[in-house]
mmCIF file of C-alpha atoms in Angstrom:
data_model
loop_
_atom_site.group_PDB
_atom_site.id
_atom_site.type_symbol
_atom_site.label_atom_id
_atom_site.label_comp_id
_atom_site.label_asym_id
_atom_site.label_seq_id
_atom_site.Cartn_x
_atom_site.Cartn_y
_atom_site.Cartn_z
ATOM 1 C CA UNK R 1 123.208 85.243 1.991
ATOM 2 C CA UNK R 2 124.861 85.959 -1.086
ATOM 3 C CA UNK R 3 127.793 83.353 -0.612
ATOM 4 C CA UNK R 4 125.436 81.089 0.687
ATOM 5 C CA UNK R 5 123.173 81.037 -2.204
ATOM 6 C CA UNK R 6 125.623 80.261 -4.429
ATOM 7 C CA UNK R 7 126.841 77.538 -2.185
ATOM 8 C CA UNK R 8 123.124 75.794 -2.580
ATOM 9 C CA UNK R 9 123.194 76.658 -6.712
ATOM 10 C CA UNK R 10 126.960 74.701 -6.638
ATOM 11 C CA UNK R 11 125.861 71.731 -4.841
ATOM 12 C CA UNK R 12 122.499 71.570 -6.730
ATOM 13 C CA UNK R 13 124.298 71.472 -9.679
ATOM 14 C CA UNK R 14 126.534 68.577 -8.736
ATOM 15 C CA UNK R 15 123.689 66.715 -7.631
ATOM 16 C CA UNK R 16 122.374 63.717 -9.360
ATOM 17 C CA UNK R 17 119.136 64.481 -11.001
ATOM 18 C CA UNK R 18 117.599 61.461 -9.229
ATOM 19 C CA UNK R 19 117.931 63.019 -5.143
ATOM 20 C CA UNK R 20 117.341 66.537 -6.581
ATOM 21 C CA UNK R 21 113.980 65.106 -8.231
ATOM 22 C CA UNK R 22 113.666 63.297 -4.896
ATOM 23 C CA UNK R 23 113.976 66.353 -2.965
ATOM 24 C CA UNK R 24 112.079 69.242 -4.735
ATOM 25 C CA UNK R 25 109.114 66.444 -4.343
ATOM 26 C CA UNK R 26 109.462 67.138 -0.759
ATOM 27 C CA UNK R 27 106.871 70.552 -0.446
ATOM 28 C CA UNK R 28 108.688 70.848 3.154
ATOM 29 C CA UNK R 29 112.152 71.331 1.123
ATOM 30 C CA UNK R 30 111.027 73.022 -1.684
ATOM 31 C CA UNK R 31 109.572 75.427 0.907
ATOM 32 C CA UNK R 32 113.672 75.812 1.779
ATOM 33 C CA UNK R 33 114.795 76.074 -1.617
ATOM 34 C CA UNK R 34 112.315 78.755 -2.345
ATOM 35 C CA UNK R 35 113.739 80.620 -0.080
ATOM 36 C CA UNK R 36 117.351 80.541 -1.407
ATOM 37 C CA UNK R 37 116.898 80.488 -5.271
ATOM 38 C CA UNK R 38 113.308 80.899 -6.358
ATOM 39 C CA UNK R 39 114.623 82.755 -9.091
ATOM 40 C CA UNK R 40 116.280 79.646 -10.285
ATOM 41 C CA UNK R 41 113.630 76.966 -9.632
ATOM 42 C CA UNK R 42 110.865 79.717 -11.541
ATOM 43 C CA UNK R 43 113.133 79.517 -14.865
ATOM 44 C CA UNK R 44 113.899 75.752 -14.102
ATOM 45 C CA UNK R 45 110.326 74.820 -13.620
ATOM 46 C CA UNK R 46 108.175 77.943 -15.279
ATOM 47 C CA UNK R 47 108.258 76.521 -18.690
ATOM 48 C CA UNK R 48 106.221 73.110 -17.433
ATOM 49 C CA UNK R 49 103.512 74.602 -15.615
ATOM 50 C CA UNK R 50 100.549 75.106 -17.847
ATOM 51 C CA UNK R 51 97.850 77.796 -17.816
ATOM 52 C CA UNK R 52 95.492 77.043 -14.809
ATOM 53 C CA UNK R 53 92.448 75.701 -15.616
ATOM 54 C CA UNK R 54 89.348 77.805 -15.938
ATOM 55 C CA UNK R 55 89.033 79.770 -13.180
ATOM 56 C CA UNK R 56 86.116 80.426 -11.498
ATOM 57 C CA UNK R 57 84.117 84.019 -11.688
ATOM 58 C CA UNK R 58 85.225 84.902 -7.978
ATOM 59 C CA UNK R 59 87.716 84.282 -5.348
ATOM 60 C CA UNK R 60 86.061 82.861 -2.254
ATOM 61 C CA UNK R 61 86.479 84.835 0.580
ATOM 62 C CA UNK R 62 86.919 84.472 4.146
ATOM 63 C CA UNK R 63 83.175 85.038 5.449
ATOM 64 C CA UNK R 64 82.098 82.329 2.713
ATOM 65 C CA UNK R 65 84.303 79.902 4.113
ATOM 66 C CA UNK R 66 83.576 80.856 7.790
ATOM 67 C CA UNK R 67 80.025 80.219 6.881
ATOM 68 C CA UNK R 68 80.741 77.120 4.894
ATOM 69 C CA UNK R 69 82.772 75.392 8.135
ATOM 70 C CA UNK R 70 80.258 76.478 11.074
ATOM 71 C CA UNK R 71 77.044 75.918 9.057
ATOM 72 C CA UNK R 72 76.688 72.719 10.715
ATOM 73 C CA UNK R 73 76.034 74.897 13.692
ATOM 74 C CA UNK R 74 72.378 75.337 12.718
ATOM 75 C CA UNK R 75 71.263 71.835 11.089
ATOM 76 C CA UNK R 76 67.562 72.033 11.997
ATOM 77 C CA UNK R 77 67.770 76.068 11.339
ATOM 78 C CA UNK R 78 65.965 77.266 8.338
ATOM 79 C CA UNK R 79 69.173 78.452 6.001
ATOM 80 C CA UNK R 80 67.527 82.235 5.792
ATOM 81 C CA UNK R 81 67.642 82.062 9.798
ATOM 82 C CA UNK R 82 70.600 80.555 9.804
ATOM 83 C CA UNK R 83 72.607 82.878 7.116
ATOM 84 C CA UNK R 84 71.540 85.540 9.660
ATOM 85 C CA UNK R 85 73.152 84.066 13.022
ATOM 86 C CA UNK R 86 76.392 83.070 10.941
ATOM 87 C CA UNK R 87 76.805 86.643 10.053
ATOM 88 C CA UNK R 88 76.052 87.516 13.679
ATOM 89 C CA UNK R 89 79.018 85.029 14.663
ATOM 90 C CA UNK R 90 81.527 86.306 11.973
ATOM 91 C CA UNK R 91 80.801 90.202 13.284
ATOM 92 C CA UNK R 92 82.676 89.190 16.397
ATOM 93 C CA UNK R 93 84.869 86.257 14.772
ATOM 94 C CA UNK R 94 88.621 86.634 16.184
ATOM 95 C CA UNK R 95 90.275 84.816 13.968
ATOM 96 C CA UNK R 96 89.121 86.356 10.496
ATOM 97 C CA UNK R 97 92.165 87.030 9.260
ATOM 98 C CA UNK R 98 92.825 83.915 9.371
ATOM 99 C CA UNK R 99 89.524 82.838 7.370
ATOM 100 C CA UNK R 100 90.791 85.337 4.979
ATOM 101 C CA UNK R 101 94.448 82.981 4.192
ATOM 102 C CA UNK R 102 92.074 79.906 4.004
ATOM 103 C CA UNK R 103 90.376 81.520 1.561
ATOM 104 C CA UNK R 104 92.767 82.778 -0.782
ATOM 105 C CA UNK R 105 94.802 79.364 -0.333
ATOM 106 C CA UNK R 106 91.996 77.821 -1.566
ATOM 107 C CA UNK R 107 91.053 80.039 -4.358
ATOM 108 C CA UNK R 108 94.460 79.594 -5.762
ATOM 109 C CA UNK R 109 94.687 75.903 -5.222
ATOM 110 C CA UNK R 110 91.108 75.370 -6.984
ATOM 111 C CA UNK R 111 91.648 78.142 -9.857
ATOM 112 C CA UNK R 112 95.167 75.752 -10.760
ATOM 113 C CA UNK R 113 93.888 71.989 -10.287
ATOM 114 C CA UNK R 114 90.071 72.646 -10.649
ATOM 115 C CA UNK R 115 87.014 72.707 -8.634
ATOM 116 C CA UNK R 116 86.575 68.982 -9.220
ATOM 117 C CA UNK R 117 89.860 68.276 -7.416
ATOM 118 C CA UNK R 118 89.884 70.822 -4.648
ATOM 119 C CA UNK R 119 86.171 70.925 -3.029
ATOM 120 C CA UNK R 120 85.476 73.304 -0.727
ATOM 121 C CA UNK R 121 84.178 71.148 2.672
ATOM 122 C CA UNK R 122 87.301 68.670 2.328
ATOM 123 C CA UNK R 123 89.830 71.759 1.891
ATOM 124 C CA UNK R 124 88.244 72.915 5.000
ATOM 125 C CA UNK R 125 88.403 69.441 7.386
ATOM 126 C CA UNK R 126 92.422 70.181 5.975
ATOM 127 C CA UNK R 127 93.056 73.562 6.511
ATOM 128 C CA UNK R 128 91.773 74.857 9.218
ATOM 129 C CA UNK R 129 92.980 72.309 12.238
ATOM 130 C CA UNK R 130 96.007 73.086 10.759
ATOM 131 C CA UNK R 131 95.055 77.155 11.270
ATOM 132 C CA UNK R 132 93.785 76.020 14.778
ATOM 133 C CA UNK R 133 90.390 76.829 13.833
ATOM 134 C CA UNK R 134 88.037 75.792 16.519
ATOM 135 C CA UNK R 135 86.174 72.941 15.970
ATOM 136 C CA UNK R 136 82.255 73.980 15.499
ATOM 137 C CA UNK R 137 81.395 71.624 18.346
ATOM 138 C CA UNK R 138 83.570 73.972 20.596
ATOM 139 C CA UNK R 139 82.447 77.340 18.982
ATOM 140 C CA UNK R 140 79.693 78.325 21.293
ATOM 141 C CA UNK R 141 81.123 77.086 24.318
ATOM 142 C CA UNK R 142 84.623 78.629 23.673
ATOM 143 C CA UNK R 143 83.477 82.371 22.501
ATOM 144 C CA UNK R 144 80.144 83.061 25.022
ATOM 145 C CA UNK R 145 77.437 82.050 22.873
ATOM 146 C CA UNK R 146 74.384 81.377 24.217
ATOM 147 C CA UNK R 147 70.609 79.854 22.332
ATOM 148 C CA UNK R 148 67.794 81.956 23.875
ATOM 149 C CA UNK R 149 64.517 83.014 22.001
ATOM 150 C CA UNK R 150 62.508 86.485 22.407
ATOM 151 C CA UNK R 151 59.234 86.878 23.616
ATOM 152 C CA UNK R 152 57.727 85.483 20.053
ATOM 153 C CA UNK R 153 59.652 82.305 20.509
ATOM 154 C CA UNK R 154 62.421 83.374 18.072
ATOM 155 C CA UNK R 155 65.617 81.893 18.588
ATOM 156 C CA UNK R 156 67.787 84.646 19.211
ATOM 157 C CA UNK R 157 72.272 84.563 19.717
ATOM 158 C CA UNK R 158 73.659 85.521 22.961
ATOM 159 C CA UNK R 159 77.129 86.473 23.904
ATOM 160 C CA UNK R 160 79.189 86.821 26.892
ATOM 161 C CA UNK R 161 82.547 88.761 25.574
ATOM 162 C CA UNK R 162 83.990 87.997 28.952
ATOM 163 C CA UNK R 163 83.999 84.568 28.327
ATOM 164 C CA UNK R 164 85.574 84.840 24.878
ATOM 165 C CA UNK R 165 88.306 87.446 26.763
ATOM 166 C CA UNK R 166 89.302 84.846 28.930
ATOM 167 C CA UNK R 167 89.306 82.035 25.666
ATOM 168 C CA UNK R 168 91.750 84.527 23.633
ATOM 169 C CA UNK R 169 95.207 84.395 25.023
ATOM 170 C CA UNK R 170 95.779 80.235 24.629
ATOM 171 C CA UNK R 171 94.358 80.516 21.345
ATOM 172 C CA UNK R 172 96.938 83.118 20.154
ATOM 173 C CA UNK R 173 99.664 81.335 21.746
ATOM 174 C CA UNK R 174 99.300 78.083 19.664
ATOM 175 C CA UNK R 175 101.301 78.109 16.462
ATOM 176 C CA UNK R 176 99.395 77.932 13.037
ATOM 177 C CA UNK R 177 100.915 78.941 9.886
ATOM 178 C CA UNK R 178 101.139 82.855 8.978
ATOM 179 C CA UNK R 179 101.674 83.373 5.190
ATOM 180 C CA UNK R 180 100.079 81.475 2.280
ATOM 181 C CA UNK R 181 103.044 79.582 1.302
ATOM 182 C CA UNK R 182 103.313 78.336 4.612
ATOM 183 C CA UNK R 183 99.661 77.242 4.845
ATOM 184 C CA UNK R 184 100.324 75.624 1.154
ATOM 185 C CA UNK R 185 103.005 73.614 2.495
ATOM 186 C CA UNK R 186 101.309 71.850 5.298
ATOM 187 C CA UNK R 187 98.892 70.974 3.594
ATOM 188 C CA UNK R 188 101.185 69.307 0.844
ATOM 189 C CA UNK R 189 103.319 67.758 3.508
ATOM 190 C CA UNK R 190 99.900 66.230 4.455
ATOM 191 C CA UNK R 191 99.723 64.501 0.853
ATOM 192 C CA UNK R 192 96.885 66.300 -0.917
ATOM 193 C CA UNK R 193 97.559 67.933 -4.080
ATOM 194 C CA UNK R 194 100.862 65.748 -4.330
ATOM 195 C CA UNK R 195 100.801 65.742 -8.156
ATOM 196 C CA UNK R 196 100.461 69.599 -8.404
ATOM 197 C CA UNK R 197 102.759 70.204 -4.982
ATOM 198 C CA UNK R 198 106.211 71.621 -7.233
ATOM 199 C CA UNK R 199 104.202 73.935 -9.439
ATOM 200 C CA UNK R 200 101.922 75.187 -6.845
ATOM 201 C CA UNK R 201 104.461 76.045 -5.173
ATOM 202 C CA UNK R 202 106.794 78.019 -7.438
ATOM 203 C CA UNK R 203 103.270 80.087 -8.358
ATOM 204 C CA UNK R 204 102.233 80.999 -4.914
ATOM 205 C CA UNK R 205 105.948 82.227 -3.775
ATOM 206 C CA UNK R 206 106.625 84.090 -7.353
ATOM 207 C CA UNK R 207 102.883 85.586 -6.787
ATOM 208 C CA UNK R 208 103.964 86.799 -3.614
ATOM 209 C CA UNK R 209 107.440 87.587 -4.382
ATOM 210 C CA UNK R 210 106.907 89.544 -7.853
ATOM 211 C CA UNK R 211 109.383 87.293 -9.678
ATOM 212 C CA UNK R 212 108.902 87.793 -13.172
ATOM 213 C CA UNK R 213 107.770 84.577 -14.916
ATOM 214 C CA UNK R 214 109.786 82.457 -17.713
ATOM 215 C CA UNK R 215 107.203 83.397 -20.437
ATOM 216 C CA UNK R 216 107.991 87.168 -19.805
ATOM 217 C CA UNK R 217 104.872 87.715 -17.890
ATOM 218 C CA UNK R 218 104.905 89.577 -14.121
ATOM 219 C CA UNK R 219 103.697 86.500 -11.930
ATOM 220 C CA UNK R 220 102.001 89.006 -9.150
ATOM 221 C CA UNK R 221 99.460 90.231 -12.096
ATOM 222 C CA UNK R 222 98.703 86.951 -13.757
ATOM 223 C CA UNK R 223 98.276 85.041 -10.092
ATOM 224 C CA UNK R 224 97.528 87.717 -7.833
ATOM 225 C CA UNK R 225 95.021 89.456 -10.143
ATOM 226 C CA UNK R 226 92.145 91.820 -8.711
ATOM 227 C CA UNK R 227 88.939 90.499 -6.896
ATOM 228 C CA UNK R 228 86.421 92.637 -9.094
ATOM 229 C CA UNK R 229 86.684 92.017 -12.716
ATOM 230 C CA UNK R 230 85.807 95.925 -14.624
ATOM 231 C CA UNK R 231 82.283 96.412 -15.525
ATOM 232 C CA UNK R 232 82.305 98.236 -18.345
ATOM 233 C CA UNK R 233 79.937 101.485 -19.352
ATOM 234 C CA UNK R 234 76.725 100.150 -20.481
ATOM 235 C CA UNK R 235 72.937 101.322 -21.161
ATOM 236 C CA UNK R 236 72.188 98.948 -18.158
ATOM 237 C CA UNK R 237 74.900 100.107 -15.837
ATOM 238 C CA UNK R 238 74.470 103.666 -16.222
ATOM 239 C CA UNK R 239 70.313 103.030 -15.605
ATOM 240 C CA UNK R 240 70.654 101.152 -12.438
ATOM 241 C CA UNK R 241 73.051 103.889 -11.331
ATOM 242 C CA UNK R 242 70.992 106.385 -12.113
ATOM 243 C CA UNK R 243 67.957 104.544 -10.499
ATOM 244 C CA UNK R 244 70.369 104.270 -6.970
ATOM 245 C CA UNK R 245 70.553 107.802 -7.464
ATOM 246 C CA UNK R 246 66.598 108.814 -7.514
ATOM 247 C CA UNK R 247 65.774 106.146 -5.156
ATOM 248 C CA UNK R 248 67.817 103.356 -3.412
ATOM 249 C CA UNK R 249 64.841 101.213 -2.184
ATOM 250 C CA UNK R 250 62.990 100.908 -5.862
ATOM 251 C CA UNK R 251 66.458 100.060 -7.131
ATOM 252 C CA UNK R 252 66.998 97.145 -4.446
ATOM 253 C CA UNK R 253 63.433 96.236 -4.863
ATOM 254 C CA UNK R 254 64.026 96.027 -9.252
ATOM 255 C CA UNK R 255 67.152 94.077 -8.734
ATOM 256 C CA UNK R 256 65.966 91.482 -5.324
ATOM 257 C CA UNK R 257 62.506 90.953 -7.141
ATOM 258 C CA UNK R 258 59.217 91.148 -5.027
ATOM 259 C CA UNK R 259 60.784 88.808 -2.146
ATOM 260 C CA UNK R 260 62.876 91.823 -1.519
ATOM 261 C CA UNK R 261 61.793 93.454 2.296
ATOM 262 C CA UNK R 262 63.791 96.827 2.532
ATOM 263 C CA UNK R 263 62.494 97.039 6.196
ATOM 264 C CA UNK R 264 63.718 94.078 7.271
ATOM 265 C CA UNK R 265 66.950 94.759 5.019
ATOM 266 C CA UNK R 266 67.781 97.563 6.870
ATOM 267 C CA UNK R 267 66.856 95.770 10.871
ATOM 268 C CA UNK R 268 69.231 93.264 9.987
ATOM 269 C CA UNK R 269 72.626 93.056 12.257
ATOM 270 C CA UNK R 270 74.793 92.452 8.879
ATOM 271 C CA UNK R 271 73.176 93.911 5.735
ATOM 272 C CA UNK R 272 72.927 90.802 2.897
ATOM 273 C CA UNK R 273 70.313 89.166 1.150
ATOM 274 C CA UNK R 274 70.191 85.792 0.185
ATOM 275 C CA UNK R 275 68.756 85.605 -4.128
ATOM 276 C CA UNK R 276 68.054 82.192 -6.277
ATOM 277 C CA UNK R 277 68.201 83.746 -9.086
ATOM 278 C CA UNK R 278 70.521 86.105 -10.497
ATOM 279 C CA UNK R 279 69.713 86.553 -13.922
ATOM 280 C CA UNK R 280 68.369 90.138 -12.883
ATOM 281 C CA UNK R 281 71.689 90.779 -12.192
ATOM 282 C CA UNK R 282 73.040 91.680 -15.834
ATOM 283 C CA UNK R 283 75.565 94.717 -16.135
ATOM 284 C CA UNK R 284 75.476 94.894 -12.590
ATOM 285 C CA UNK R 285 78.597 94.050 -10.287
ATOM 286 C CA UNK R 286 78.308 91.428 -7.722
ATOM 287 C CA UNK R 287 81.502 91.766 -5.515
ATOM 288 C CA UNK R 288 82.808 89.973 -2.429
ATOM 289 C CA UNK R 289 84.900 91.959 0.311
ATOM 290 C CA UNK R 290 87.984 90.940 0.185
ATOM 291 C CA UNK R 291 89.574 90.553 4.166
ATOM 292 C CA UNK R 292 93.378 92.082 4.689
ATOM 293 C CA UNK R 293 96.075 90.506 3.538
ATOM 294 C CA UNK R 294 97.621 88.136 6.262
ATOM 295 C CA UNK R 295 100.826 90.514 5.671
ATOM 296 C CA UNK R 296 98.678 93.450 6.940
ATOM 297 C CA UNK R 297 97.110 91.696 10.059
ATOM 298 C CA UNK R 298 98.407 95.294 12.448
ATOM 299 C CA UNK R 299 96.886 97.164 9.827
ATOM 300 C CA UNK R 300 96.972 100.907 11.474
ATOM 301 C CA UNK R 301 93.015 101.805 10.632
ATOM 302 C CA UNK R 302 93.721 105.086 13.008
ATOM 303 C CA UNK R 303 96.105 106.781 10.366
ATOM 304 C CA UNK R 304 95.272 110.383 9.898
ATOM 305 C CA UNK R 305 93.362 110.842 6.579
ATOM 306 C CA UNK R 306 95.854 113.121 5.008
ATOM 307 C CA UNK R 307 98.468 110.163 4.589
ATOM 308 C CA UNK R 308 96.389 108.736 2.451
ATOM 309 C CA UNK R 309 95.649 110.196 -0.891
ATOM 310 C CA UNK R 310 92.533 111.227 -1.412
ATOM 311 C CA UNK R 311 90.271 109.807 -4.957
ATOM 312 C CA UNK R 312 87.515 111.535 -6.233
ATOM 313 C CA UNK R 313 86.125 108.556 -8.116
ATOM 314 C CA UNK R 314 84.722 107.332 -4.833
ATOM 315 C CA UNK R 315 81.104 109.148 -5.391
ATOM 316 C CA UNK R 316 78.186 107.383 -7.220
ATOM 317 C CA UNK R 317 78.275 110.437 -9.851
ATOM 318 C CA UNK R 318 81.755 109.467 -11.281
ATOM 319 C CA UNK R 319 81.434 105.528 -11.086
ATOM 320 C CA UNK R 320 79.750 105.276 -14.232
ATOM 321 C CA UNK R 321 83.443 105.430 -16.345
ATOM 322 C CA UNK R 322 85.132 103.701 -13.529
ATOM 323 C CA UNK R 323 85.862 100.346 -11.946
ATOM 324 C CA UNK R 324 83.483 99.311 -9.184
ATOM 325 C CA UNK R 325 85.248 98.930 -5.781
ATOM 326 C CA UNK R 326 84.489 97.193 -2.550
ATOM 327 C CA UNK R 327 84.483 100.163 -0.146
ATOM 328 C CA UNK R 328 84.306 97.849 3.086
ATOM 329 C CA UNK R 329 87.561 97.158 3.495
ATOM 330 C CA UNK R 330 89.697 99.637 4.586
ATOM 331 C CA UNK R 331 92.511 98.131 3.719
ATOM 332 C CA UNK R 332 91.342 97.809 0.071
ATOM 333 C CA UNK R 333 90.206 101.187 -0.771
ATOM 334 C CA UNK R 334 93.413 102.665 0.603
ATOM 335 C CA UNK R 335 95.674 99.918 -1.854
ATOM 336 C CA UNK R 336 93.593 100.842 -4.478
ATOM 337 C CA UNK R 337 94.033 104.708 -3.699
ATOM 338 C CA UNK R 338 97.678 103.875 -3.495
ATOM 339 C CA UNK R 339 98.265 102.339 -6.460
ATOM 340 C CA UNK R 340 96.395 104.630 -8.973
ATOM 341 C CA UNK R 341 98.662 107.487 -7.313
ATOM 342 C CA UNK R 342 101.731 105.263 -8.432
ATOM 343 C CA UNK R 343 100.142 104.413 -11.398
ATOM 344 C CA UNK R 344 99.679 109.048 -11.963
ATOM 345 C CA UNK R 345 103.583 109.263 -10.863
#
């Protein structure tokens, strides 16, 4: 590979500057070049790219765009009703891992040419035929859902898993893209984002590759930062804590306002709860599961506890002094377990 590279850096170098521009403007060649000298094009380009614009407070995740795409599923559904049966499709989803790339492709791609330039629905009609998504006109059909309504007259979600067995093997079989950079690339090949397409890039593979930036800067923690921002000790923080401590309902009631129904909370299939307002939300942490990384999609979520090192900051007494984590991915708590034992080494 060695040899090879440095075949690639000669011939680059003895190129005119006016086919090399031509061809690092091609995202399907720049995908190739990345491959050979990243290292080279991060130092060549590095010192052009800007600082992204502002970012916004959190990543989207997969479930968000999951419920963003099939919403259409429910147009004359109230949107609490509605909320609740996309849930109840995304509990049996087969393809969230693959929600979870569209999701961080897009978070990077809006956090580094704006929210005004990458909107949400449009990134979706993009991204996922490409991910071989299935359409929402197809969803029901193609996974065993059924409409039926309980003896109120409730419309109610129905599956048959046999029919969404049977739907599973020619789904897997048809080829989609499998990392981020890859999903990146189609969707520059496609034409969008063609003014950002060399800088987006060189970010997403140095992200994922750890190639240390021009400026000095590790590229995997300025791009790939953490989901959850710290929330640091407060009067407020320590309160509500304590108030989750003496009683978890009062605290949920304090925090949803009066709307709040901690019966029906608790019937529900997927625990959420849908607020306007969130100004009761100060010193509190609002985060958003993060799904595992496409990298980790044969995650082994059977591996005997004493692999994996054990943390005592995950009990409510000790959280007070210490970042809040999302405990609902498996795969999260254990990187984050991980890297703090690194971190102790």
């Amino acid at each position: 590979m060695s040899d090879y590279k440095d075949q690639v850096l000669e011939a680059l170098t003895n190129c005119s500057q006016e086919r090399l521009n031509a061809a690092m403007e091609n995202p399907s060649m720049m995908r190739e070049l990345l491959e050979i000298c990243a290292t080279e094009l991060a130092a060549c380009i590095g010192p052009s790219i800007g600082d992204p614009v502002q970012r916004a407070k959190r990543p989207l995740n997969g479930f968000m765009a999951f419920r963003t795409y099939y919403l259409k599923l429910f147009p004359d559904t109230q949107q609490k009703d509605a909320s609740g049966f996309l849930t109840q499709l995304w509990a049996t989803d087969p393809n969230r891992n693959k929600w979870a790339l569209i999701a961080k492709v897009y978070s990077f791609t809006r956090d580094h040419v704006g929210k005004a330039k990458c909107n949400l629905n449009p990134f979706l009609s993009v991204a996922c035929p490409m991910m071989k998504i299935v359409e929402p006109s197809e969803y029901f059909g193609l996974f065993g859902w059924q409409v039926s309504h309980d003896s109120f007259g409730n419309m109610v979600l129905v599956q048959d898993l046999a029919v969404m067995a049977n739907t599973m093997p020619p789904l897997e079989n048809l080829e989609h893209p499998t990392t981020e950079i890859d999903l990146l690339t189609d969707i520059l090949v496609a034409g969008y984002f063609s003014e950002y397409s060399q800088h987006l890039q060189v970010l997403m593979w140095t992200s994922q590759n750890g190639i240390m930036a021009p400026a000095g800067t590790f590229v995997n923690d300025a791009i790939g930062e953490q989901l959850y921002e710290p929330v640091p000790t407060t009067s407020e923080k320590t309160d509500f804590i304590e108030s989750v401590c003496n009683n978890a309902c009062e605290a949920a009631q304090a925090l949803f306002g009066p709307d709040y129904d901690a019966q029906f909370f608790q019937s529900r299939f997927v625990h959420s709860w849908e607020v306007d307002d969130l100004t009761s939300f100060q010193g509190v942490q609002i985060s958003i599961a993060d799904e595992p990384l496409p990298t980790n999609t044969l995650y082994d979520f059977n591996q005997l506890p004493e692999n994996v090192p054990q943390v005592s900051e995950l009990t409510i007494d000790t959280s007070i002094d210490a970042d809040i984590m999302e405990i609902t991915s498996a795969w999260s708590v254990d990187k984050i377990t991980f890297d703090r034992l690194n971190r102790q080494r």
